[in-house]
Tab-separated table of C-alpha atoms in Angstrom:
chain	number	residue	atom	x	y	z
A	1308	MET	CA	-28.458	20.264	12.100
A	1309	LYS	CA	-30.980	17.368	12.608
A	1310	LEU	CA	-30.955	14.124	12.175
A	1311	THR	CA	-33.246	11.314	11.872
A	1312	ILE	CA	-31.771	7.894	13.321
A	1313	LYS	CA	-33.257	4.434	12.537
A	1314	VAL	CA	-32.382	1.572	14.601
A	1315	GLN	CA	-32.121	-1.843	12.889
A	1316	ASN	CA	-32.372	-5.071	15.490
A	1317	GLY	CA	-30.745	-2.716	18.015
A	1318	GLN	CA	-27.567	-2.658	16.367
A	1319	LEU	CA	-27.265	-0.767	13.051
A	1320	THR	CA	-28.905	2.600	12.464
A	1321	ALA	CA	-29.005	4.524	9.599
A	1322	ILE	CA	-29.132	8.120	9.508
A	1323	ASP	CA	-31.331	9.961	7.063
A	1324	TYR	CA	-29.808	13.604	6.255
A	1325	SER	CA	-33.067	14.198	3.972
A	1326	ASN	CA	-34.082	17.165	6.674
A	1327	THR	CA	-31.234	18.839	7.553
A	1328	THR	CA	-30.110	22.520	6.232
A	1329	VAL	CA	-26.402	22.077	5.449
A	1330	ASN	CA	-26.677	19.268	2.971
A	1331	ASP	CA	-28.285	18.786	-0.423
A	1332	GLY	CA	-30.323	16.285	-1.410
A	1333	ARG	CA	-27.723	13.982	-3.094
A	1334	SER	CA	-26.359	13.602	0.287
A	1335	GLN	CA	-28.608	10.605	1.051
A	1336	GLN	CA	-27.063	8.712	-1.278
A	1337	ILE	CA	-24.629	8.057	1.874
A	1338	ASN	CA	-25.649	5.536	4.270
A	1339	LEU	CA	-24.281	6.373	7.454
A	1340	ASN	CA	-24.155	3.531	10.159
A	1341	ALA	CA	-23.936	4.311	13.472
A	1342	LEU	CA	-23.151	2.199	16.800
A	1343	PRO	CA	-24.462	4.178	20.163
A	1344	ALA	CA	-22.188	3.219	22.142
A	1345	LEU	CA	-17.931	2.840	21.193
A	1346	VAL	CA	-17.562	0.425	23.745
A	1347	GLN	CA	-19.205	-2.191	21.456
A	1348	GLU	CA	-16.768	-1.645	18.833
A	1349	ALA	CA	-13.816	-1.718	21.013
A	1350	LEU	CA	-15.600	-5.259	22.478
A	1351	ALA	CA	-16.119	-6.397	19.085
A	1352	SER	CA	-12.862	-5.870	18.162
A	1353	GLN	CA	-11.152	-7.829	21.074
A	1354	SER	CA	-8.875	-10.781	19.759
A	1355	ALA	CA	-7.963	-8.572	16.681
A	1356	GLN	CA	-5.470	-9.503	14.370
A	1357	VAL	CA	-3.724	-6.570	12.670
A	1358	SER	CA	-0.475	-5.130	11.223
A	1359	SER	CA	-0.615	-1.640	11.597
A	1360	ILE	CA	-2.415	0.897	13.814
A	1361	SER	CA	-4.018	4.169	12.559
A	1362	GLY	CA	-4.496	6.972	15.035
A	1363	ALA	CA	-3.999	10.593	15.657
A	1364	SER	CA	-0.754	11.672	15.419
A	1365	TYR	CA	1.621	11.028	18.131
A	1366	THR	CA	5.219	12.697	19.158
A	1367	SER	CA	8.347	10.698	18.864
A	1368	GLN	CA	8.040	10.701	22.646
A	1369	ALA	CA	4.248	9.104	22.630
A	1370	PHE	CA	5.667	6.711	20.009
A	1371	GLN	CA	7.511	4.894	22.405
A	1372	THR	CA	4.380	3.408	24.301
A	1373	ALA	CA	2.267	3.461	21.165
A	1374	LEU	CA	0.642	0.391	20.293
A	1375	GLN	CA	2.311	0.730	16.968
A	1376	ASN	CA	5.525	0.687	18.328
A	1377	ALA	CA	4.970	-2.491	20.265
A	1378	LEU	CA	3.088	-4.268	17.035
A	1379	THR	CA	6.402	-3.412	15.006
A	1380	LYS	CA	8.616	-5.569	17.818
A	1381	ALA	CA	6.116	-8.180	17.788
A	1382	GLY	CA	7.786	-11.337	16.581
A	1383	ASN	CA	11.155	-9.580	16.009
B	97	MET	CA	6.636	-2.912	25.467
B	98	GLN	CA	4.148	-6.035	25.248
B	99	LEU	CA	1.106	-6.110	23.059
B	100	PRO	CA	-2.111	-5.760	25.500
B	101	ASP	CA	-4.618	-8.632	25.726
B	102	GLY	CA	-6.501	-8.947	22.852
B	103	ILE	CA	-4.582	-7.852	20.025
B	104	ALA	CA	-2.008	-9.580	18.145
B	105	LEU	CA	0.172	-9.185	15.507
B	106	ALA	CA	-1.513	-10.755	12.043
B	107	ASP	CA	-0.428	-14.051	11.321
B	108	LEU	CA	2.264	-14.012	8.499
B	109	GLY	CA	1.475	-17.197	6.724
B	110	GLY	CA	4.616	-18.333	6.087
B	111	TRP	CA	6.163	-15.103	4.955
B	112	GLN	CA	8.969	-12.884	6.009
B	113	ARG	CA	8.992	-9.704	7.605
B	114	VAL	CA	11.369	-6.800	7.928
B	115	THR	CA	10.398	-3.539	9.805
B	116	HIS	CA	11.885	-0.182	10.391
B	117	GLN	CA	11.161	2.572	12.409
B	118	GLU	CA	12.665	5.733	10.911
B	119	PRO	CA	12.681	9.019	13.473
B	120	VAL	CA	11.793	12.496	11.601
B	121	TRP	CA	9.440	14.827	11.413
B	122	GLY	CA	9.586	15.106	15.286
B	123	THR	CA	7.764	11.564	15.074
B	124	VAL	CA	8.477	7.975	14.151
B	125	VAL	CA	7.724	6.590	10.776
B	126	THR	CA	7.254	2.540	10.533
B	127	PHE	CA	7.997	0.511	7.989
B	128	ASP	CA	6.778	-3.056	7.565
B	129	VAL	CA	7.427	-5.143	4.079
B	130	ARG	CA	6.456	-8.492	3.795
B	131	GLY	CA	7.072	-11.387	1.043
B	132	PRO	CA	8.037	-14.995	0.296
B	133	GLU	CA	11.727	-14.043	0.327
B	134	LEU	CA	12.982	-10.374	1.304
B	135	GLY	CA	16.770	-10.483	1.608
B	136	SER	CA	18.940	-7.379	2.461
B	137	ALA	CA	17.295	-5.948	-0.644
B	138	ALA	CA	14.421	-5.056	1.334
B	139	ARG	CA	16.442	-2.953	3.728
B	140	GLU	CA	17.967	-1.069	0.502
B	141	ALA	CA	14.153	-0.560	-0.694
B	142	ILE	CA	13.533	1.047	2.795
B	143	GLU	CA	16.296	3.008	2.789
B	144	PHE	CA	15.277	5.179	-1.168
B	145	ALA	CA	12.065	5.653	0.786
B	146	VAL	CA	13.751	6.754	4.405
B	147	ARG	CA	15.633	9.737	1.920
B	148	PHE	CA	12.682	10.495	0.379
B	149	LEU	CA	10.945	11.348	4.127
B	150	HIS	CA	14.058	13.123	4.869
B	151	ASP	CA	13.719	14.915	1.507
B	152	VAL	CA	10.001	15.908	2.768
B	153	ASP	CA	11.127	17.271	5.690
B	154	GLY	CA	13.567	19.698	3.756
B	155	TRP	CA	10.579	20.961	1.713
B	156	PHE	CA	7.754	21.049	3.992
B	157	SER	CA	8.719	21.168	7.497
B	158	THR	CA	7.937	24.735	8.947
B	159	TYR	CA	10.163	24.004	12.264
B	160	ARG	CA	13.351	24.296	9.719
B	161	ALA	CA	14.510	27.852	9.167
B	162	ASP	CA	16.232	26.013	5.212
B	163	SER	CA	12.879	24.328	4.422
B	164	SER	CA	11.375	25.349	0.689
B	165	ILE	CA	8.050	26.240	2.891
B	166	THR	CA	9.602	28.493	5.331
B	167	ALA	CA	11.082	30.193	2.119
B	168	LEU	CA	7.611	30.625	1.042
B	169	ARG	CA	5.787	31.388	4.250
B	170	ASN	CA	8.512	34.053	4.594
B	171	GLY	CA	8.162	35.593	1.416
B	172	LEU	CA	11.859	34.944	0.565
B	173	ARG	CA	10.831	32.783	-2.431
B	174	SER	CA	7.641	33.266	-4.519
B	175	PHE	CA	5.523	30.415	-5.322
B	176	GLU	CA	7.109	29.829	-8.710
B	177	GLN	CA	10.445	29.616	-7.641
B	178	THR	CA	9.695	26.601	-4.884
B	179	PRO	CA	10.210	23.485	-6.192
B	180	ASP	CA	7.753	21.583	-8.622
B	181	ILE	CA	7.057	18.875	-5.999
B	182	VAL	CA	5.985	22.002	-3.010
B	183	GLN	CA	4.022	23.512	-6.280
B	184	GLN	CA	2.149	19.988	-6.788
B	185	VAL	CA	1.420	19.657	-3.107
B	186	LEU	CA	-0.066	22.831	-2.559
B	187	HIS	CA	-2.029	22.479	-5.869
B	188	GLU	CA	-3.488	19.290	-4.150
B	189	CYS	CA	-4.100	21.197	-1.107
B	190	GLU	CA	-6.270	23.890	-3.330
B	191	ALA	CA	-8.424	20.883	-4.234
B	192	ALA	CA	-8.812	19.658	-0.848
B	193	ARG	CA	-9.915	23.153	0.298
B	194	GLU	CA	-12.538	22.949	-2.506
B	195	LEU	CA	-14.021	19.660	-1.947
B	196	THR	CA	-14.352	20.753	1.751
B	197	GLY	CA	-16.066	23.998	1.444
B	198	GLY	CA	-12.903	25.877	3.007
B	199	ILE	CA	-12.904	23.166	5.957
B	200	PHE	CA	-9.187	22.410	5.178
B	201	ASP	CA	-7.023	25.341	4.636
B	202	PRO	CA	-3.753	25.537	4.944
B	203	TRP	CA	-3.747	28.937	3.854
B	204	SER	CA	-5.890	29.891	6.845
B	205	LEU	CA	-3.493	29.059	9.921
B	206	PRO	CA	-1.342	31.811	11.218
B	207	GLY	CA	2.262	32.441	10.203
B	208	GLY	CA	1.176	31.842	6.154
B	209	VAL	CA	0.531	28.275	3.787
B	210	ASP	CA	1.099	25.121	6.178
B	211	PRO	CA	0.333	22.113	4.106
B	212	SER	CA	1.241	19.936	7.259
B	213	GLY	CA	-2.203	18.282	7.581
B	214	PHE	CA	-1.835	16.877	3.687
B	215	VAL	CA	1.852	15.711	3.621
B	216	LYS	CA	2.263	13.051	6.415
B	217	GLY	CA	-0.606	11.074	4.296
B	218	TRP	CA	0.797	12.262	0.724
B	219	ALA	CA	4.524	11.235	1.907
B	220	ALA	CA	3.528	7.882	3.643
B	221	GLU	CA	1.622	7.059	0.389
B	222	LEU	CA	4.780	7.835	-2.043
B	223	ALA	CA	7.181	5.902	0.649
B	224	ALA	CA	4.916	2.814	0.026
B	225	GLY	CA	5.170	3.240	-3.405
B	226	ILE	CA	8.979	3.727	-3.307
B	227	VAL	CA	8.973	0.601	-1.745
B	228	ALA	CA	6.974	-1.312	-3.731
B	229	GLY	CA	8.773	0.047	-7.026
B	230	ASN	CA	11.764	-1.332	-5.645
B	231	GLY	CA	10.537	-4.907	-5.695
B	232	PHE	CA	8.511	-5.318	-2.731
B	233	PRO	CA	4.865	-4.820	-3.654
B	234	ASN	CA	3.561	-5.969	-0.137
B	235	VAL	CA	4.273	-2.752	2.019
B	236	ASN	CA	3.045	-1.058	4.894
B	237	VAL	CA	4.225	2.514	6.138
B	238	ASN	CA	3.020	4.137	9.170
B	239	ALA	CA	3.758	7.611	9.447
B	240	ALA	CA	2.487	8.784	13.017
B	241	GLY	CA	-0.856	6.983	12.608
B	242	ASP	CA	-1.347	7.665	8.833
B	243	VAL	CA	-1.210	4.803	7.221
B	244	ALA	CA	-0.487	3.649	3.532
B	245	SER	CA	-0.519	0.116	2.320
B	246	ARG	CA	0.159	-1.820	-0.722
B	247	GLY	CA	-0.471	-5.488	-1.424
B	248	CYS	CA	-0.749	-8.083	1.211
B	249	GLU	CA	0.301	-8.909	4.758
B	250	SER	CA	0.212	-12.574	4.088
B	251	PRO	CA	-0.277	-14.607	1.181
B	252	ASN	CA	-3.942	-13.551	-0.287
B	253	GLN	CA	-4.361	-11.419	2.826
B	254	PRO	CA	-4.460	-7.677	2.440
B	255	TRP	CA	-3.349	-5.440	4.987
B	256	ARG	CA	-5.741	-5.212	8.177
B	257	ILE	CA	-5.227	-1.660	10.130
B	258	GLY	CA	-6.842	-1.125	13.691
B	259	ILE	CA	-8.357	2.083	14.445
B	260	ARG	CA	-7.198	3.288	17.700
B	261	HIS	CA	-9.383	3.787	20.441
B	262	PRO	CA	-9.438	7.942	21.337
B	263	ALA	CA	-9.747	7.233	24.877
B	264	HIS	CA	-7.417	4.058	25.517
B	265	PRO	CA	-4.353	4.060	23.551
B	266	ASP	CA	-4.176	-0.074	23.772
B	267	GLN	CA	-7.737	-0.536	22.259
B	268	VAL	CA	-8.635	-0.585	18.690
B	269	VAL	CA	-12.198	0.202	17.924
B	270	ARG	CA	-12.236	-1.464	14.506
B	271	VAL	CA	-10.672	-3.121	11.755
B	272	VAL	CA	-10.240	-2.356	8.299
B	273	THR	CA	-9.037	-4.164	5.091
B	274	ALA	CA	-6.777	-1.904	3.512
B	275	ALA	CA	-6.087	-3.324	-0.112
B	276	ASP	CA	-3.647	-0.508	-1.884
B	277	CYS	CA	-5.068	2.576	-0.054
B	278	SER	CA	-4.306	4.880	2.762
B	279	VAL	CA	-6.072	4.872	6.350
B	280	ALA	CA	-5.619	8.492	8.101
B	281	THR	CA	-6.849	9.416	11.441
B	282	SER	CA	-7.171	12.960	13.106
B	283	GLY	CA	-8.037	14.022	16.482
B	284	GLU	CA	-6.816	15.936	19.327
B	285	TYR	CA	-6.711	13.240	21.875
B	286	GLU	CA	-3.119	12.709	21.119
B	287	ARG	CA	-1.333	16.326	21.413
B	288	GLY	CA	-3.835	18.178	22.664
B	289	SER	CA	-5.622	21.174	21.008
B	290	HIS	CA	-3.992	21.922	17.687
B	291	ILE	CA	-6.676	21.923	15.111
B	292	ARG	CA	-8.270	24.895	13.305
B	293	ASN	CA	-11.780	25.660	12.260
B	294	PRO	CA	-10.872	28.108	9.480
B	295	LYS	CA	-14.744	29.483	9.763
B	296	GLN	CA	-14.953	29.533	13.972
B	297	PRO	CA	-11.029	29.635	15.018
B	298	GLY	CA	-11.381	29.152	18.432
B	299	ALA	CA	-14.450	26.786	17.959
B	300	ALA	CA	-14.813	23.092	19.638
B	301	MET	CA	-14.044	20.473	17.867
B	302	ALA	CA	-17.005	18.367	15.946
B	303	LEU	CA	-15.651	14.689	16.471
B	304	THR	CA	-12.967	13.078	19.096
B	305	SER	CA	-11.574	11.116	16.142
B	306	ALA	CA	-11.807	10.719	12.184
B	307	THR	CA	-10.636	8.083	9.998
B	308	VAL	CA	-10.726	8.326	6.386
B	309	ILE	CA	-9.924	5.285	4.155
B	310	GLY	CA	-9.295	6.337	0.066
B	311	PRO	CA	-6.936	5.857	-2.518
B	312	ASN	CA	-5.057	9.262	-1.874
B	313	GLY	CA	-2.902	9.351	1.234
B	314	GLY	CA	-2.754	12.923	0.996
B	315	LEU	CA	-6.720	13.750	0.622
B	316	ALA	CA	-7.364	11.127	3.050
B	317	ASP	CA	-4.991	12.940	5.891
B	318	ALA	CA	-6.760	16.393	4.587
B	319	LEU	CA	-10.709	14.982	5.006
B	320	ALA	CA	-9.444	13.432	8.404
B	321	THR	CA	-8.953	16.901	9.912
B	322	ALA	CA	-11.949	18.275	8.090
B	323	LEU	CA	-14.074	15.839	9.589
B	324	VAL	CA	-12.675	16.116	12.813
B	325	ILE	CA	-13.975	20.250	12.473
B	326	ALA	CA	-17.277	19.610	10.587
B	327	GLY	CA	-18.517	16.469	12.113
B	328	ARG	CA	-20.988	14.780	10.114
B	329	ASP	CA	-21.919	18.144	8.061
B	330	GLY	CA	-18.676	16.678	6.284
B	331	VAL	CA	-20.072	13.277	5.153
B	332	ALA	CA	-21.687	15.455	2.029
B	333	TRP	CA	-17.935	15.851	0.522
B	334	PHE	CA	-18.039	12.154	-0.077
B	335	ASN	CA	-21.072	12.001	-2.421
B	336	GLU	CA	-18.162	13.027	-4.732
B	337	LEU	CA	-15.406	10.244	-3.282
B	338	PRO	CA	-17.745	7.105	-3.924
B	339	ASP	CA	-14.472	4.386	-3.289
B	340	TRP	CA	-14.073	6.365	-0.128
B	341	SER	CA	-15.263	5.320	3.519
B	342	ALA	CA	-14.835	6.810	6.863
B	343	TYR	CA	-15.026	6.180	10.659
B	344	LEU	CA	-16.385	8.705	12.951
B	345	ILE	CA	-16.304	8.979	17.024
B	346	ALA	CA	-17.923	11.512	19.032
B	347	GLY	CA	-17.415	10.603	22.549
B	348	ASP	CA	-18.425	7.190	23.337
B	349	GLU	CA	-20.509	6.847	20.050
B	350	ALA	CA	-19.185	5.895	16.367
B	351	SER	CA	-20.479	5.982	13.046
B	352	TYR	CA	-19.174	4.926	9.647
B	353	PHE	CA	-19.947	4.371	5.866
B	354	GLY	CA	-18.081	3.378	2.682
B	355	PRO	CA	-17.503	0.211	1.098
B	356	ALA	CA	-14.628	-0.135	3.666
B	357	PHE	CA	-17.432	-1.191	5.869
B	358	ALA	CA	-19.600	-3.193	3.640
B	359	SER	CA	-19.108	-6.118	5.592
B	360	ARG	CA	-19.368	-6.737	9.182
B	361	ASP	CA	-16.614	-9.671	8.693
B	362	SER	CA	-13.475	-6.691	8.340
B	363	LEU	CA	-14.059	-6.906	12.115
């Protein structure tokens, strides 16, 4: 599908769906903001205060080293 | 295990905290209850919700020979003979299938109907509701990465949920404030290739990770998986869901929409 990306101040970009073949006109109601590099987001979240972590499902084995496990035990 | 640099447990603001980790469904479900005064009754409230999680296993585990869903898959029971709660979940799965134009389709999987892609988020939301309904309105339930929140994490501060970086387990890419809603994430970075595109079995996934934030935990779970398959084409589904938000990651590109991201203050 084709997307038209608008960069604003080098940071937030709007993606225009108006020329796409898979979406109807109503999809323009949703303004999708894009950041070209995920690392920017990760850096912005440094010193993040969180209570819980959302991520792809882990097994009980993988949970042992998961951030969520450390977060639950923090301060306890 | 220590928290990595840059990530801290949000300040409790003077509140108490009771946590519990329950091994179930081949993973771990985490409970986190907050409040000015909790006491032993908070653990009892969690225990009610834990019993529910194990009931969910008995209804929906495709790994168990004695589960309701296995009986349905094997033809030992008809749809009408399955417990009402299983029928209800399958009806909700049908609605999710319709909403996603068949991209989320528990009936397309080899081996028979498998609502696993809906159940984890659905159960997390109900488990949080059980704890809240037993007198503890500030609760967070994390079912292996699908999160349901009620109330606040500290006085006047709704729960803050970090979205995990798909390539770096110890980093978060974004923090969202989740007041009485669910945050579900899907991707193949944790357990390898396991999501199937019903339209093109064997096709590569469009996204590395999709996180959906909304008022229905089961639907959030289903939509996250469907977005991983469909990518940005799936954004159109949200025209009918104005209260919902999503955060999409494709390689090293992130994009997002919806009220959860209305303000950069949510960082």
